[in-house]
PDB file of C-alpha atoms in Angstrom:
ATOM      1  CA  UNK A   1     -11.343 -11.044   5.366  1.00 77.00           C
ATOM      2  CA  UNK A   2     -10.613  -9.841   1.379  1.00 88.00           C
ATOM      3  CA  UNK A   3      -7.089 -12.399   1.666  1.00 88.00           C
ATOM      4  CA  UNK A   4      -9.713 -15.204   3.091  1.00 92.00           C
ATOM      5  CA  UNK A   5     -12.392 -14.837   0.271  1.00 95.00           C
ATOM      6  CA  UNK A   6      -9.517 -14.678  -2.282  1.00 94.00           C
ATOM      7  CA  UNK A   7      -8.185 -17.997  -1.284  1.00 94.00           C
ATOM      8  CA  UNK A   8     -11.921 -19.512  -1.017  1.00 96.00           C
ATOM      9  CA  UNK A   9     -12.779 -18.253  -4.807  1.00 96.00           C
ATOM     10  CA  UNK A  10      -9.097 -19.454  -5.793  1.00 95.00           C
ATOM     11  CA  UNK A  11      -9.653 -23.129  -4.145  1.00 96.00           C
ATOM     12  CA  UNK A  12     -13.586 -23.264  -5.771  1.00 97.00           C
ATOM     13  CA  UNK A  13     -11.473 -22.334  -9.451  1.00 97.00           C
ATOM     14  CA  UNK A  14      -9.490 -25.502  -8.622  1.00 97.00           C
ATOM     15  CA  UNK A  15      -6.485 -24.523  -7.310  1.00 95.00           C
ATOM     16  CA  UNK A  16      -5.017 -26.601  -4.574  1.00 95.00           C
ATOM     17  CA  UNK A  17      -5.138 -25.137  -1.113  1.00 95.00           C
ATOM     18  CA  UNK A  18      -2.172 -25.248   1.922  1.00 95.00           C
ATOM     19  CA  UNK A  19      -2.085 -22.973   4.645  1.00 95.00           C
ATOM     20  CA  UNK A  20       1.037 -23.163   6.363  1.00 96.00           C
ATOM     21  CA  UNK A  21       4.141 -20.731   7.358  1.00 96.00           C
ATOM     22  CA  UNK A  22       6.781 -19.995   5.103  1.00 97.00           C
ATOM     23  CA  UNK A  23       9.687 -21.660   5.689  1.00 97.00           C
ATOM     24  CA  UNK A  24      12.542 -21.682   2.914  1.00 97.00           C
ATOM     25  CA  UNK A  25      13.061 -22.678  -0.718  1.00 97.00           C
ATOM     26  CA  UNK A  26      14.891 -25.880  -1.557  1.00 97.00           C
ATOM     27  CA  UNK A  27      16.213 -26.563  -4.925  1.00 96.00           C
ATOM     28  CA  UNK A  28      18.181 -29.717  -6.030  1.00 94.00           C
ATOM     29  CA  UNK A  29      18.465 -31.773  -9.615  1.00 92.00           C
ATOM     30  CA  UNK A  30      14.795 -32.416  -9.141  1.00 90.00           C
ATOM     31  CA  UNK A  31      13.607 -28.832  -9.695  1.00 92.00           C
ATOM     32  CA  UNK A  32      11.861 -26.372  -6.718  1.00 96.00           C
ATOM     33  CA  UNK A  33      10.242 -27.121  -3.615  1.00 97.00           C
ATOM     34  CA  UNK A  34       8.670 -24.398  -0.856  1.00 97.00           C
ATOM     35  CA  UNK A  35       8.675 -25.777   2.313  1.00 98.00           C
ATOM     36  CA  UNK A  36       6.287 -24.751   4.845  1.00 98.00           C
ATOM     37  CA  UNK A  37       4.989 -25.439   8.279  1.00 98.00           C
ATOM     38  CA  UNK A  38       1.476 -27.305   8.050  1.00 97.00           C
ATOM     39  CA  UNK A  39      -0.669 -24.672  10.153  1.00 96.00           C
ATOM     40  CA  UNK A  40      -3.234 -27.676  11.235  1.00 95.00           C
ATOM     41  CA  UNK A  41      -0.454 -30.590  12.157  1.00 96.00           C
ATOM     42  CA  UNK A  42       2.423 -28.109  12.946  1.00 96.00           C
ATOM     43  CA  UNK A  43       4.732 -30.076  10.771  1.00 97.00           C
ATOM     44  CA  UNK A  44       7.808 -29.228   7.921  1.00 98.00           C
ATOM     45  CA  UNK A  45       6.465 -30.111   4.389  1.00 97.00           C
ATOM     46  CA  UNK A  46       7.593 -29.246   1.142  1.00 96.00           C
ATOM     47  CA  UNK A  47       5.502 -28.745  -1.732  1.00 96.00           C
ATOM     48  CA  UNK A  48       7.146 -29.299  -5.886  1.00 96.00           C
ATOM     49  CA  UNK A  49       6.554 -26.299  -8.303  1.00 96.00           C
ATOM     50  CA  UNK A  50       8.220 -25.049 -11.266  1.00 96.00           C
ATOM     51  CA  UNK A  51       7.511 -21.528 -10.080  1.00 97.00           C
ATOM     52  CA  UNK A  52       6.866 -19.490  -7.217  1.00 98.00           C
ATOM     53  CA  UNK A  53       4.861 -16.324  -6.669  1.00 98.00           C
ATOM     54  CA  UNK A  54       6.012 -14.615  -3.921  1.00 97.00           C
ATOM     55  CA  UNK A  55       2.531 -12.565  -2.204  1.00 95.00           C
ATOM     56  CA  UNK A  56       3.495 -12.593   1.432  1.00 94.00           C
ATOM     57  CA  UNK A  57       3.047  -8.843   2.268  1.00 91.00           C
ATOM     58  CA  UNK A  58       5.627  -6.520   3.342  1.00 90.00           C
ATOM     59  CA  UNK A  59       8.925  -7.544   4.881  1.00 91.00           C
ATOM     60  CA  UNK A  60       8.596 -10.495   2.743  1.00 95.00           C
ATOM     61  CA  UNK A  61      10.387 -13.092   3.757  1.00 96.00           C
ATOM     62  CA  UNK A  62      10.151 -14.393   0.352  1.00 97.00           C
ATOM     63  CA  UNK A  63      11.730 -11.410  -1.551  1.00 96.00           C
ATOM     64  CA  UNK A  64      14.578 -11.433   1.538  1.00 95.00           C
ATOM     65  CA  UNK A  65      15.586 -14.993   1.284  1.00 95.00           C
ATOM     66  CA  UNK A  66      15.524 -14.548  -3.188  1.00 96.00           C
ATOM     67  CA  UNK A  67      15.429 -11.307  -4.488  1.00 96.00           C
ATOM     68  CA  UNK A  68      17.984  -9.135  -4.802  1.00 91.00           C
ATOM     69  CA  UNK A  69      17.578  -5.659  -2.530  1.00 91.00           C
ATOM     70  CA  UNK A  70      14.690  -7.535  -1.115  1.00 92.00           C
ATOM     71  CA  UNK A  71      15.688  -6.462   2.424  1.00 89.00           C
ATOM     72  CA  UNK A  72      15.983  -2.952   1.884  1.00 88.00           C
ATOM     73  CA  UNK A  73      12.440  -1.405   0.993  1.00 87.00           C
ATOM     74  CA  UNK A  74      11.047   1.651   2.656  1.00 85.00           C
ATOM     75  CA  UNK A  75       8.046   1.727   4.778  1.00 87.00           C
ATOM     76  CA  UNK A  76       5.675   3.141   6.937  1.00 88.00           C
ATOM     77  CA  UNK A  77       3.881   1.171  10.252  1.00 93.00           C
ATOM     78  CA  UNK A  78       0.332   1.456  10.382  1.00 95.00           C
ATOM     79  CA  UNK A  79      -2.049   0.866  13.157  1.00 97.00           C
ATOM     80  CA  UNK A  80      -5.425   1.191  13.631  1.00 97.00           C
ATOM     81  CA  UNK A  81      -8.621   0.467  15.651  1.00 98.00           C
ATOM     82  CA  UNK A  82     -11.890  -0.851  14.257  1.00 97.00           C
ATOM     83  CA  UNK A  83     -14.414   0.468  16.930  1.00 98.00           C
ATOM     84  CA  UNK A  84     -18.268   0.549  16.802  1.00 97.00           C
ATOM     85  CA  UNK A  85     -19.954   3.630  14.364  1.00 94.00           C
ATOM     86  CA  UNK A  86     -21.551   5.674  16.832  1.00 92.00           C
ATOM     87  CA  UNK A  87     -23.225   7.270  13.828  1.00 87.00           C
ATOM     88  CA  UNK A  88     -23.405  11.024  13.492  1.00 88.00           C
ATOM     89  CA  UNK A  89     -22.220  13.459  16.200  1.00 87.00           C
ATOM     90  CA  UNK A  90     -19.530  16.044  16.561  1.00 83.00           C
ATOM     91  CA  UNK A  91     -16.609  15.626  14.358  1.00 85.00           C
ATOM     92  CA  UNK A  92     -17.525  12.010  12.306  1.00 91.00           C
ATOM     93  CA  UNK A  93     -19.371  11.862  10.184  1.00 92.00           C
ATOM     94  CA  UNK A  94     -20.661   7.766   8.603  1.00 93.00           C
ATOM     95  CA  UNK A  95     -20.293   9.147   4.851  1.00 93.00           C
ATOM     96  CA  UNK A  96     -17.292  10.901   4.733  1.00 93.00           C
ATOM     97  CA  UNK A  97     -13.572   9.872   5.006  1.00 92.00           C
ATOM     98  CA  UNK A  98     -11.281  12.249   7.497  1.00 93.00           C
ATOM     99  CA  UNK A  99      -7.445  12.416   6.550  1.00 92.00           C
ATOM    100  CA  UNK A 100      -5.664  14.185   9.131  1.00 93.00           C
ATOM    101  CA  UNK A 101      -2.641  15.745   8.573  1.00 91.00           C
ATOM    102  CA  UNK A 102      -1.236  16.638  11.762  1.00 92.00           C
ATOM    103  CA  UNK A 103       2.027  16.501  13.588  1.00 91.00           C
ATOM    104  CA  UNK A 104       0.924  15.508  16.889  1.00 92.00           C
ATOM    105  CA  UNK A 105      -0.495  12.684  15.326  1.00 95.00           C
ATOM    106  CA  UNK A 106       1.945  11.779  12.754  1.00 94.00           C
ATOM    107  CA  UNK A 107       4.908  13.686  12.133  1.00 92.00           C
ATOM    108  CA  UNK A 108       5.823  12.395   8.717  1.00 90.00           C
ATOM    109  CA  UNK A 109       2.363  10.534   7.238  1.00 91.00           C
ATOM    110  CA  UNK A 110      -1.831  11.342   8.331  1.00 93.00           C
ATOM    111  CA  UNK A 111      -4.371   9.974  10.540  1.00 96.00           C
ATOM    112  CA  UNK A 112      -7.575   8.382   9.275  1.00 96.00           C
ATOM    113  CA  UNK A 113     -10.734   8.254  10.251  1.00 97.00           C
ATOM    114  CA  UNK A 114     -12.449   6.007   8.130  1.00 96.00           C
ATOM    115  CA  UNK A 115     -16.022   4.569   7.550  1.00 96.00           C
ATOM    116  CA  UNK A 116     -17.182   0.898   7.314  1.00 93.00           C
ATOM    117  CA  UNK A 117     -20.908   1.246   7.660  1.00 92.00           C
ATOM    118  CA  UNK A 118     -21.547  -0.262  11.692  1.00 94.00           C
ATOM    119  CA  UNK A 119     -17.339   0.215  11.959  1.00 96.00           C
ATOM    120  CA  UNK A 120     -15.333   2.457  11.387  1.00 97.00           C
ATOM    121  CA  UNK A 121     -11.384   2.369  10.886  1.00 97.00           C
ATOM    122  CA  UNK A 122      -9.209   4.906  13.197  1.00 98.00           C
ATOM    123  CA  UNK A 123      -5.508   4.726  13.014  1.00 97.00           C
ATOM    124  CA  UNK A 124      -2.257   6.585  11.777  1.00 97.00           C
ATOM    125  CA  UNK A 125       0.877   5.665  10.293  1.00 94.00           C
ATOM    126  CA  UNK A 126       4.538   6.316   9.936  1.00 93.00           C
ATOM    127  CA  UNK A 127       8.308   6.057   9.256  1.00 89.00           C
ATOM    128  CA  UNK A 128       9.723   7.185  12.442  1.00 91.00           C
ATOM    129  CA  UNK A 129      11.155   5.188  15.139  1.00 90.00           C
ATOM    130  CA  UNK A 130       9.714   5.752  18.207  1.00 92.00           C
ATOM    131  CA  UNK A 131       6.196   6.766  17.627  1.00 94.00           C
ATOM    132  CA  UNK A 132       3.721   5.614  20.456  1.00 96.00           C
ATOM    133  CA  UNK A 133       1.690   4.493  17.489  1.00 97.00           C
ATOM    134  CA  UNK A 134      -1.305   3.523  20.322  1.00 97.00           C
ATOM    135  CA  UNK A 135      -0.766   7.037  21.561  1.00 97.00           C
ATOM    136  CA  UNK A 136      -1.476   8.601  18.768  1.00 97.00           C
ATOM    137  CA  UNK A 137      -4.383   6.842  17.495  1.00 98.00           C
ATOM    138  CA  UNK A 138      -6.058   7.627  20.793  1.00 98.00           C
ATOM    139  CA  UNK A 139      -5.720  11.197  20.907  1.00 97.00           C
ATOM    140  CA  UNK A 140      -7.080  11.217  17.058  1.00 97.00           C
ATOM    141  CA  UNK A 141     -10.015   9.321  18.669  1.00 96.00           C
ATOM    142  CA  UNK A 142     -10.787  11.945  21.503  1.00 95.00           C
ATOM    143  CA  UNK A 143     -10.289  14.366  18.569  1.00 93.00           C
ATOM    144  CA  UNK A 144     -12.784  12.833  16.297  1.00 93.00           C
ATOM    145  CA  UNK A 145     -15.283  12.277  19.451  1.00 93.00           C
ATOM    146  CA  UNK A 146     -14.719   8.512  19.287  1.00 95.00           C
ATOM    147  CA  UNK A 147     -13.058   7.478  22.395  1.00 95.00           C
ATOM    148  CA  UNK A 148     -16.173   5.910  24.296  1.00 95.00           C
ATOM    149  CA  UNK A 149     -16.637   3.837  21.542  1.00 96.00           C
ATOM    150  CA  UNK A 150     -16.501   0.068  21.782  1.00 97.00           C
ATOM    151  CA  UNK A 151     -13.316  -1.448  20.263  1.00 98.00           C
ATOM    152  CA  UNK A 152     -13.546  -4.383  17.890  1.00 98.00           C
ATOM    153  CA  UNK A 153      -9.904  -4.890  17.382  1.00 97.00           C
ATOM    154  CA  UNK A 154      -6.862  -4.216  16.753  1.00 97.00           C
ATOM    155  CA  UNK A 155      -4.046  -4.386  13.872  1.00 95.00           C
ATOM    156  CA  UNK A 156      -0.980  -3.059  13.073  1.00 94.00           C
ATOM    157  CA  UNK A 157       1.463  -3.571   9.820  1.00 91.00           C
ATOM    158  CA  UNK A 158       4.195  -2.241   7.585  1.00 92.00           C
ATOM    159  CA  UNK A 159       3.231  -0.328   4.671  1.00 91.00           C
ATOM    160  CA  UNK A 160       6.019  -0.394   1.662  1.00 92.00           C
ATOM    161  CA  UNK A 161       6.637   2.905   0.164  1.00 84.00           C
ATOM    162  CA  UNK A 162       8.107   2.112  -2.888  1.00 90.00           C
ATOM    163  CA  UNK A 163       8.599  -0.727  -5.415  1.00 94.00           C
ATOM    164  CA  UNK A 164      11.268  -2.950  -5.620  1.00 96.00           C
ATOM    165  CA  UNK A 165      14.004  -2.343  -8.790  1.00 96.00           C
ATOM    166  CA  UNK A 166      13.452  -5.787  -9.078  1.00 97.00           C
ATOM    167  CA  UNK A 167      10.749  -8.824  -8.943  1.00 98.00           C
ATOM    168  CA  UNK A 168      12.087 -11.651  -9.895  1.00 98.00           C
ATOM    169  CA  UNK A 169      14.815 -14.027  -8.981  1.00 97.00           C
ATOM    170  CA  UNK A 170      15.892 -14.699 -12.679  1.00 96.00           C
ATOM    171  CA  UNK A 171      15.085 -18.501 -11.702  1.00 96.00           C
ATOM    172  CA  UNK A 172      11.652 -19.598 -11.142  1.00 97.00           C
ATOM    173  CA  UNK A 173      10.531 -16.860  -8.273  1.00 98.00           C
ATOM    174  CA  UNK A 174       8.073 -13.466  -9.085  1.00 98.00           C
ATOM    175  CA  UNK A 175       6.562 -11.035  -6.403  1.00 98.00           C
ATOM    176  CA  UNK A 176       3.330  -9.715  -6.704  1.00 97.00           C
ATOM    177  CA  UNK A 177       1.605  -6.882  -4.212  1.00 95.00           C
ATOM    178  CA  UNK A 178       2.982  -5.424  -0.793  1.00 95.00           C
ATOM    179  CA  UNK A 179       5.872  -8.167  -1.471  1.00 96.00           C
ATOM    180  CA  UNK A 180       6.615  -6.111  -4.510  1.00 96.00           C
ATOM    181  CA  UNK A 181       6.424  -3.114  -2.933  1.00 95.00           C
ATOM    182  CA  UNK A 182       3.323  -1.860  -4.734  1.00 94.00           C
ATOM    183  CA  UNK A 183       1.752   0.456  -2.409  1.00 91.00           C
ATOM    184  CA  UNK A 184       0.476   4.151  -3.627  1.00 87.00           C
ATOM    185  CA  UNK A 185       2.822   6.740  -1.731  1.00 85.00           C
ATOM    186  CA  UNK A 186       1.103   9.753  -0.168  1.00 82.00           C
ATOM    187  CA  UNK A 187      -1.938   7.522   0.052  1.00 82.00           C
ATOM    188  CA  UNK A 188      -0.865   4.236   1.050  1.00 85.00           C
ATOM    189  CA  UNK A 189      -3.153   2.518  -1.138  1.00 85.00           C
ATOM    190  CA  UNK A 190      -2.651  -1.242  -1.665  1.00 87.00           C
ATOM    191  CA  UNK A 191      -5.805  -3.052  -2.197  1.00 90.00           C
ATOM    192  CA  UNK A 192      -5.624  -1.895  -6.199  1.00 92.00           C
ATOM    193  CA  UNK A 193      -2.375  -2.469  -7.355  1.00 94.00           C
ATOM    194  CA  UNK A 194      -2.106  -5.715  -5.297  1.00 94.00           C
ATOM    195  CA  UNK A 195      -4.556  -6.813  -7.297  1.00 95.00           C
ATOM    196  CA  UNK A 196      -2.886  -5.801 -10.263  1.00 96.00           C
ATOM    197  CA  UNK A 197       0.502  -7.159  -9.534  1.00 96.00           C
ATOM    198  CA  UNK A 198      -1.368 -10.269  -8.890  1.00 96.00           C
ATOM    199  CA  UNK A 199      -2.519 -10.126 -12.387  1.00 97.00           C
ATOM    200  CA  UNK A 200       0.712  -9.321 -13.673  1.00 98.00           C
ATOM    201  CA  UNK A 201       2.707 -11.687 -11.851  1.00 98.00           C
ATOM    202  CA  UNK A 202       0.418 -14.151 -13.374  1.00 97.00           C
ATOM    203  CA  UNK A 203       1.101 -13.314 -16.742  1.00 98.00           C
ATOM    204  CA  UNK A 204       4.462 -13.347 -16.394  1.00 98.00           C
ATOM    205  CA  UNK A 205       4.522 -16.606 -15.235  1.00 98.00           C
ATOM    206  CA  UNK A 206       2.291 -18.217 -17.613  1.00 98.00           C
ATOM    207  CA  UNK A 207       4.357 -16.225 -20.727  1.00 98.00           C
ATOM    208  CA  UNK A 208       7.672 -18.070 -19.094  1.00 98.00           C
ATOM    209  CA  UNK A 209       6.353 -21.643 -18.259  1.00 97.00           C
ATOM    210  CA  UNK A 210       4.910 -21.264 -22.460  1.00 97.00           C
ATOM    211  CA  UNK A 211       8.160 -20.122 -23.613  1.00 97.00           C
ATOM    212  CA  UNK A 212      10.948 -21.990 -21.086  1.00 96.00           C
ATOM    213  CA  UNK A 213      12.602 -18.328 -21.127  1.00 97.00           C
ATOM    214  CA  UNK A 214      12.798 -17.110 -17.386  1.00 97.00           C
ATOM    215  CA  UNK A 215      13.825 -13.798 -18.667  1.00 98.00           C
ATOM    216  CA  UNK A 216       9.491 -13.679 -19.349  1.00 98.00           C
ATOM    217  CA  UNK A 217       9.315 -13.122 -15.222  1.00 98.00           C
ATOM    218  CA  UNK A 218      10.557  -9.665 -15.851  1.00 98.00           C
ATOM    219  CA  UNK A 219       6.973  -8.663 -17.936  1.00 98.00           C
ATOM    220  CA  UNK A 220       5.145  -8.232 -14.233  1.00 98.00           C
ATOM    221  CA  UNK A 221       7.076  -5.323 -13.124  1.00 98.00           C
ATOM    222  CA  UNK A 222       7.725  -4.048 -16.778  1.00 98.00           C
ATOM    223  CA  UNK A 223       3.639  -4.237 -17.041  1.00 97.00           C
ATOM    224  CA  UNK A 224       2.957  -3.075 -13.872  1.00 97.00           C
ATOM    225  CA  UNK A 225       5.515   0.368 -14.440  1.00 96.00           C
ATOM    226  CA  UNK A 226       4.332   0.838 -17.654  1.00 94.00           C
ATOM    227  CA  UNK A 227       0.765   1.535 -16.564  1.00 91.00           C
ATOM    228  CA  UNK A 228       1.324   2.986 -13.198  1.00 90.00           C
ATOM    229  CA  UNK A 229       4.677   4.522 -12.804  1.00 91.00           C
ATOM    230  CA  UNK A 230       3.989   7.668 -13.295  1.00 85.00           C
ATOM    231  CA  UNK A 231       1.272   8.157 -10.828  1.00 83.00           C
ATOM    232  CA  UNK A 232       3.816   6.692  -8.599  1.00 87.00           C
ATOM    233  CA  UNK A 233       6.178   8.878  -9.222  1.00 87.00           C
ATOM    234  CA  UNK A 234       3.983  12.284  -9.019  1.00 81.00           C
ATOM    235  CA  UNK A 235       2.586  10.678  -5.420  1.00 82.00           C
ATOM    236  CA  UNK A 236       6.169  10.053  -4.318  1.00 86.00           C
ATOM    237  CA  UNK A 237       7.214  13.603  -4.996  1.00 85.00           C
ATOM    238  CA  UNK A 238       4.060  14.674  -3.368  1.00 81.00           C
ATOM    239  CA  UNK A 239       4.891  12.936  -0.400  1.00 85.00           C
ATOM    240  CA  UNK A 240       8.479  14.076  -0.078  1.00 85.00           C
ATOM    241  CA  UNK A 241       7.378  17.615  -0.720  1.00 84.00           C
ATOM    242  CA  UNK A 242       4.441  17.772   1.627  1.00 82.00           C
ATOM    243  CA  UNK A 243       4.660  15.474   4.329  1.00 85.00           C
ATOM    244  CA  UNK A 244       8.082  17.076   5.983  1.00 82.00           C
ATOM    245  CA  UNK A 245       5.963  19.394   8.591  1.00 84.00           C
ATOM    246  CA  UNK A 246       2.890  20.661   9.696  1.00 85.00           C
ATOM    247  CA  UNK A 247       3.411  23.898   7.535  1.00 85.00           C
ATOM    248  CA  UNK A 248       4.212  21.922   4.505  1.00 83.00           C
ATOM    249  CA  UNK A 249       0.977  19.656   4.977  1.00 82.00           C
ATOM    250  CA  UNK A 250      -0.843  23.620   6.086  1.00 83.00           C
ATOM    251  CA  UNK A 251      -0.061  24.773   2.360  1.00 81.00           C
ATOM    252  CA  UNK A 252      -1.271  20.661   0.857  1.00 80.00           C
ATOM    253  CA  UNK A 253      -4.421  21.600   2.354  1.00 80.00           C
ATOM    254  CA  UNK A 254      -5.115  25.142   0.221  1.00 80.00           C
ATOM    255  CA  UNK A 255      -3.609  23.407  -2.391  1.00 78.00           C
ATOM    256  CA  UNK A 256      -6.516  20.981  -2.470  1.00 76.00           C
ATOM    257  CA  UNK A 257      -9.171  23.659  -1.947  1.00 78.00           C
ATOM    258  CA  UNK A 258      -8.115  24.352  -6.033  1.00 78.00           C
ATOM    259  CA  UNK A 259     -11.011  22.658  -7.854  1.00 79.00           C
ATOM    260  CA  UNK A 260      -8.320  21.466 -10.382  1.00 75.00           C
ATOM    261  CA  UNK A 261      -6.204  19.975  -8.069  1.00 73.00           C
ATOM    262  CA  UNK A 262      -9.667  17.740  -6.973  1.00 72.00           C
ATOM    263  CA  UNK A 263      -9.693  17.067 -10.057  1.00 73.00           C
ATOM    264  CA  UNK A 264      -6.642  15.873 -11.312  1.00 69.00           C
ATOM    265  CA  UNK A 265      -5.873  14.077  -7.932  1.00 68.00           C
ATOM    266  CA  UNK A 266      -9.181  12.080  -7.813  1.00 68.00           C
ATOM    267  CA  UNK A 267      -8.245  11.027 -11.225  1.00 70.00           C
ATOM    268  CA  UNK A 268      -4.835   9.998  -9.969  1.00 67.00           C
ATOM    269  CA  UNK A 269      -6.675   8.174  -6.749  1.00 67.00           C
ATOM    270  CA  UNK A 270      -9.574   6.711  -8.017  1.00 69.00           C
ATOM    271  CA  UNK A 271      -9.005   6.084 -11.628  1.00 70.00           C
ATOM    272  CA  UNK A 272      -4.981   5.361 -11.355  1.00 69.00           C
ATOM    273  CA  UNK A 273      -3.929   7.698 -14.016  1.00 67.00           C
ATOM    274  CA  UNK A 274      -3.213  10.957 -14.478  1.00 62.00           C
ATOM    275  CA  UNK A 275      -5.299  13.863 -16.453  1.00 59.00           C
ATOM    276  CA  UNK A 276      -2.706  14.787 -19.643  1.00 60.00           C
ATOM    277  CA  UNK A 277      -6.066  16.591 -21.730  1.00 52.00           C
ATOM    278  CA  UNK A 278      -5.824  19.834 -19.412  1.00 59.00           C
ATOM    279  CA  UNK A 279      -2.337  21.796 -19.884  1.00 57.00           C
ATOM    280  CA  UNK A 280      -3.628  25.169 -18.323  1.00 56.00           C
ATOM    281  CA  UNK A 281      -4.802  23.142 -15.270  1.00 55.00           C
ATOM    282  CA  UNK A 282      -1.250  21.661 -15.153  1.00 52.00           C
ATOM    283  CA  UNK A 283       0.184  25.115 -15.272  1.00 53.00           C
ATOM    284  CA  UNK A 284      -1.526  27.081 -12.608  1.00 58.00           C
ATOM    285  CA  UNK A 285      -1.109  23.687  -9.842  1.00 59.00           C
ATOM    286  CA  UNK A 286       2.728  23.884 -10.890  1.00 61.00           C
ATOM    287  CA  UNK A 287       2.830  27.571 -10.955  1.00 61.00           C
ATOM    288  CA  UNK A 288       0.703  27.058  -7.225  1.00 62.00           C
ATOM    289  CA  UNK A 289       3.265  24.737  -5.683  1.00 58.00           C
ATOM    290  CA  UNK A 290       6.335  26.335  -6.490  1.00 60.00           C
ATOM    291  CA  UNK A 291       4.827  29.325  -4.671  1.00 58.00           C
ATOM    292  CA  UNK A 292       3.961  27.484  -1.854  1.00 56.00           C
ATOM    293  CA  UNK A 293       7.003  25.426  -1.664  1.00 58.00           C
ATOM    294  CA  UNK A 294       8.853  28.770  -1.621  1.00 62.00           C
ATOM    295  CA  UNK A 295       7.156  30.299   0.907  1.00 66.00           C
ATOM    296  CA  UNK A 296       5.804  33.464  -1.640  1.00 60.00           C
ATOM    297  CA  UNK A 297       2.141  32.498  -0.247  1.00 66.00           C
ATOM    298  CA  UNK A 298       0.609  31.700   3.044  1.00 67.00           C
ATOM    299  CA  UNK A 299      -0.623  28.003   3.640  1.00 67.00           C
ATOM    300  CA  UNK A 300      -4.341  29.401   3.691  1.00 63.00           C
ATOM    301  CA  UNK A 301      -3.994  31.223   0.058  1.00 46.00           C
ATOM    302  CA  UNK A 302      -5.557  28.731  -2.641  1.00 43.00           C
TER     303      UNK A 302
END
């Protein structure tokens, strides 16, 4: 529904609209053409551009077919049910968001159970072959108390893990969003940076059609990293430290019971950056997780 509006707004700003399949990129003496398949007539036709922004989600077929390493991103498989809000009883509650860490429902990522006013969004995710992903998001449904529930429907889909080294083709192609691989590890956000590697790609492509210099594609990842790598990178580690077991997601928990930890981690999730004003706070969550992550403390110490 956000995708459709953003191509409605984009069309009433003047852009011209095609909806079609991704095909292929042609080049010849001319210049650049994507060719696509026409979704109303069903047929091949090829549209001329100087550049390309690559935006087709993860497993891009895009970033396969022209950037290098494109094939070879990590990534989680979500799925998850929109169902009918039964409003409050038992376990869910309207205004609050459930993350579930738990094995049985995912062994190496969390269950959600998540709010949308008359909806609400219950699914799971992860990196591990073999996963009855429908399973799973059943069970957390007769856990949460949401199993009679009407179903609206259904969707599944990769979630990248980690950002390409590179965005660019070094020709006349960028990528921008889950193409990118621009998705928040530990949380699996998207909706934010997408939007910012939109912006970014843009600018990158505007500063190289102004200058001729295709070098200028490289500013949308350089832009992108220089704002957000580092929350990146703290998330990552979080994820890889955290997420192996259920004992290592027990001692996450207690971790977050530490009022600095809220702190400094809604920061990180709702502001995208991290807190650098409070070095004692630092401290004590470091000195925290090294003695959870050696075992000195039980998970339910905080």
């Amino acid at each position: 529904h956000f995708d459709e509006f953003l191509r409605q707004r984009a069309a009433s700003a003047g852009a011209d609209r095609m909806t079609g399949t991704f095909l292929r990129i042609d080049r010849d003496d001319s210049g650049t053409c994507v060719v696509f398949r026409d979704k109303a007539s069903g047929d091949e036709r090829s549209l001329r551009t100087k550049l390309i922004i690559g935006a087709d989600g993860a497993r891009s077929k895009v970033a396969r077919a022209e950037v290098p390493e494109g094939d070879k991103i990590p990534y989680v498989i979500a799925y998850h049910e929109i169902i009918k809000s039964p409003g409050p009883r038992g376990d869910y509650h309207p205004d609050r968001c459930d993350v579930v860490y738990d094995g049985a429902i995912s062994p190496d990522f969390y269950g959600w159970v998540f709010p949308h006013g008359a909806s609400a969004s219950v699914g799971m995710g992860t990196g591990i072959d073999g996963i009855d992903l429908k399973k799973a998001t059943a069970d957390l449904r007769v856990a949460s108390g949401l199993d009679d529930c009407e179903t609206i429907r259904t969707e599944g889909a990769p979630i990248p893990l980690k950002p390409l080294d590179r965005w660019d083709n070094g020709k006349d192609l960028v990528l921008a969003g889950d193409a990118a691989g621009v998705v928040a590890p530990s949380s699996g956000e998207g909706i934010y940076y997408a939007m910012v590697g939109g912006r970014v790609a843009a600018t990158a492509a505007a500063a190289c059609l102004s200058s001729g210099r295709v070098k200028d594609l490289q500013l949308a990842r350089k832009l992108f990293m220089g704002e957000h790598k580092t929350v990146f990178r703290v998330l990552r580690s979080m994820q890889d430290a955290y997420y192996k077991s259920d004992e290592r997601r027990e001692r996450f928990v207690s971790l977050c019971h530490d009022i600095d930890v809220q702190r400094l981690t809604f920061e990180a999730y709702m502001n995208k950056k991290l807190v650098k004003a409070r070095p004692m706070a630092h401290v004590k969550i470091g000195i925290k997780n090294l003695a959870h992550l050696t075992g000195l403390v039980r998970p339910e110490r905080v």
